[in-house]
CSV table of C-alpha atoms in Angstrom, one decimal:
chain,number,residue,atom,x,y,z
A,1,MET,CA,-9.2,17.9,-0.5
A,2,SER,CA,-11.0,19.4,-3.5
A,3,ILE,CA,-13.9,17.1,-2.9
A,4,ILE,CA,-14.2,18.2,0.7
A,5,ALA,CA,-14.1,21.9,-0.4
A,6,ILE,CA,-16.8,21.2,-3.0
A,7,ASN,CA,-19.0,19.4,-0.5
A,8,TYR,CA,-18.5,22.4,1.9
A,9,VAL,CA,-19.5,24.9,-0.8
A,10,GLN,CA,-22.6,22.9,-1.6
A,11,ALA,CA,-23.6,22.3,2.0
A,12,LYS,CA,-23.3,26.0,2.9
A,13,GLU,CA,-24.9,27.0,-0.4
A,14,ILE,CA,-22.0,29.3,-1.0
A,15,MET,CA,-21.9,30.7,-4.6
A,16,GLY,CA,-25.4,29.6,-5.3
A,17,PHE,CA,-24.4,26.2,-6.7
A,18,ASN,CA,-23.1,27.8,-9.9
A,19,PRO,CA,-20.6,25.2,-11.2
A,20,ARG,CA,-18.5,27.9,-12.9
A,21,HIS,CA,-17.6,29.4,-9.5
A,22,TYR,CA,-16.4,26.4,-7.7
A,23,ALA,CA,-15.2,24.3,-10.7
A,24,VAL,CA,-11.8,25.8,-10.0
A,25,LEU,CA,-11.6,23.6,-6.9
A,26,ILE,CA,-11.6,20.4,-9.0
A,27,MET,CA,-9.7,21.5,-12.2
A,28,GLY,CA,-6.1,20.4,-12.8
A,29,ASN,CA,-4.8,23.7,-11.6
A,30,SER,CA,-6.8,23.7,-8.3
A,31,PRO,CA,-5.1,25.7,-5.5
A,32,PHE,CA,-5.9,22.7,-3.2
A,33,GLN,CA,-4.0,20.3,-5.4
A,34,LEU,CA,-1.0,22.6,-5.3
A,35,ILE,CA,-1.2,23.0,-1.6
A,36,MET,CA,-1.7,19.3,-0.9
A,37,SER,CA,1.1,18.2,-3.3
A,38,THR,CA,3.5,20.7,-1.7
A,39,LEU,CA,2.6,19.5,1.8
A,40,VAL,CA,2.9,15.8,0.8
A,41,PHE,CA,6.3,16.6,-0.7
A,42,LEU,CA,7.5,18.4,2.4
A,43,LEU,CA,6.2,15.5,4.6
A,44,PHE,CA,8.3,13.0,2.8
A,45,ALA,CA,11.3,15.2,1.8
A,46,ASN,CA,13.4,14.5,4.9
A,47,ILE,CA,12.2,11.0,5.7
A,48,ARG,CA,15.1,8.4,5.4
A,49,ILE,CA,13.7,5.0,4.4
A,50,LYS,CA,16.0,2.0,4.3
A,51,HIS,CA,16.2,0.1,1.0
A,52,ASN,CA,13.1,-2.0,0.5
A,53,LYS,CA,12.7,-4.2,-2.5
A,54,LEU,CA,8.9,-4.1,-2.4
A,55,ILE,CA,8.7,-0.3,-2.2
A,56,ASN,CA,11.2,0.0,-5.0
A,57,LEU,CA,9.3,-2.5,-7.1
A,58,TYR,CA,6.1,-0.6,-6.8
A,59,ALA,CA,7.8,2.8,-7.2
A,60,SER,CA,9.2,1.6,-10.5
A,61,ALA,CA,5.6,1.2,-11.7
A,62,THR,CA,4.4,4.7,-10.7
A,63,LEU,CA,5.0,6.3,-14.1
A,64,GLY,CA,3.1,3.5,-15.8
A,65,VAL,CA,0.2,3.9,-13.3
A,66,TYR,CA,0.1,7.6,-14.0
A,67,MET,CA,0.1,7.1,-17.7
A,68,MET,CA,-2.6,4.5,-17.6
A,69,HIS,CA,-5.1,6.4,-15.4
A,70,THR,CA,-4.7,9.8,-17.0
A,71,ASN,CA,-4.7,8.6,-20.6
A,72,TYR,CA,-7.6,10.0,-22.5
A,73,LEU,CA,-8.4,6.5,-23.9
A,74,THR,CA,-8.5,4.7,-20.6
A,75,LYS,CA,-9.6,7.4,-18.1
A,76,ASP,CA,-13.3,7.2,-18.9
A,77,ILE,CA,-13.2,3.4,-18.9
A,78,ILE,CA,-11.5,3.3,-15.5
A,79,PHE,CA,-13.4,6.0,-13.7
A,80,ASP,CA,-16.8,5.9,-15.3
A,81,ASP,CA,-17.3,2.2,-16.3
A,82,ILE,CA,-15.2,0.2,-13.8
A,83,VAL,CA,-14.9,2.4,-10.6
A,84,LYS,CA,-18.1,4.4,-11.3
A,85,MET,CA,-16.8,7.5,-9.7
A,86,GLN,CA,-20.2,9.3,-10.1
A,87,ARG,CA,-21.4,7.5,-7.0
A,88,PHE,CA,-18.7,9.3,-4.9
A,89,GLU,CA,-19.8,12.7,-6.0
A,90,ASN,CA,-21.5,14.8,-3.3
A,91,SER,CA,-20.6,12.3,-0.6
A,92,TYR,CA,-18.4,12.2,2.5
A,93,THR,CA,-17.0,8.7,1.9
A,94,ILE,CA,-13.4,9.7,2.1
A,95,ILE,CA,-12.2,6.4,3.4
A,96,LEU,CA,-13.9,4.6,0.5
A,97,GLU,CA,-12.3,7.0,-2.0
A,98,ILE,CA,-8.9,6.4,-0.5
A,99,ALA,CA,-9.5,2.6,-0.6
A,100,VAL,CA,-10.5,2.8,-4.2
A,101,ALA,CA,-7.4,4.9,-5.0
A,102,LEU,CA,-5.1,2.3,-3.3
A,103,VAL,CA,-6.8,-0.7,-5.0
A,104,LEU,CA,-6.6,1.1,-8.3
A,105,TYR,CA,-3.0,1.9,-7.8
A,106,PHE,CA,-2.0,-1.7,-7.0
A,107,ILE,CA,-4.0,-3.1,-9.9
A,108,LEU,CA,-2.5,-0.7,-12.4
A,109,ALA,CA,1.0,-1.1,-10.8
A,110,ASN,CA,0.7,-4.9,-11.3
A,111,ILE,CA,-0.3,-4.4,-14.9
A,112,ASP,CA,2.8,-2.1,-15.4
A,113,LEU,CA,5.1,-4.6,-13.6
A,114,LEU,CA,3.8,-7.3,-16.0
A,115,ARG,CA,4.6,-4.9,-18.9
A,116,GLN,CA,8.1,-4.4,-17.5
A,117,LYS,CA,8.8,-8.1,-17.3
A,118,SER,CA,7.4,-8.7,-20.8
A,119,PHE,CA,8.9,-5.8,-22.7
A,120,ASN,CA,12.0,-4.6,-20.9
A,121,LYS,CA,14.4,-6.8,-23.0
A,122,VAL,CA,12.7,-5.7,-26.2
A,123,GLU,CA,12.8,-2.0,-25.1
A,124,VAL,CA,16.5,-2.2,-24.2
A,125,LYS,CA,17.3,-3.7,-27.7
A,126,ILE,CA,15.3,-0.9,-29.4
A,127,VAL,CA,16.9,1.8,-27.3
A,128,ASN,CA,20.4,0.4,-28.0
A,129,LYS,CA,19.8,0.3,-31.7
A,130,ILE,CA,18.5,3.9,-31.7
A,131,SER,CA,21.5,4.9,-29.6
A,132,LYS,CA,24.0,3.3,-32.0
A,133,GLN,CA,22.3,5.1,-34.9
A,134,LEU,CA,22.4,8.4,-33.1
A,135,ASP,CA,26.1,7.9,-32.2
A,136,ARG,CA,26.8,7.3,-35.9
A,137,ILE,CA,24.9,10.5,-36.9
A,138,ASN,CA,26.8,12.4,-34.2
A,139,VAL,CA,30.2,11.2,-35.4
A,140,ILE,CA,29.3,12.1,-39.0
A,141,PHE,CA,28.0,15.5,-37.9
A,142,THR,CA,31.1,16.2,-35.7
A,143,ASN,CA,33.4,15.2,-38.5
A,144,TYR,CA,31.6,17.5,-40.9
A,145,VAL,CA,31.6,20.5,-38.5
A,146,ASN,CA,35.3,19.9,-37.7
A,147,LYS,CA,36.3,19.9,-41.5
A,148,LYS,CA,34.9,23.4,-41.9
């Protein structure tokens, strides 16, 4: 949506092509991003979907995909070197942009699913050890507070 708005601004020569004026359309707090995210949420809020293993499998990887594609170490590599997003600037290739987003999502989701299979048992052990230590600290603290 932001890209369409920017293309419209440039095509109509509104704001004299001054990037400061229409940069707000692509920044992280863009009003278009807020509107679109709200509309997408409302679109899916009342939809009842039956249990689907494939949907749940890829949904479990969504946080990992978000963390991989927004990480400051990987963002430039993904979008500048691999996808080469510069070629989509000032273009009306929305279908291609959506296709790139879907392909990128499934590639990163598969990487995260591989991470889940590889490290989940290790992560559970680490979390359990930390949890046991925190429980001990909590018991010691509770006993100390109750003595006073």
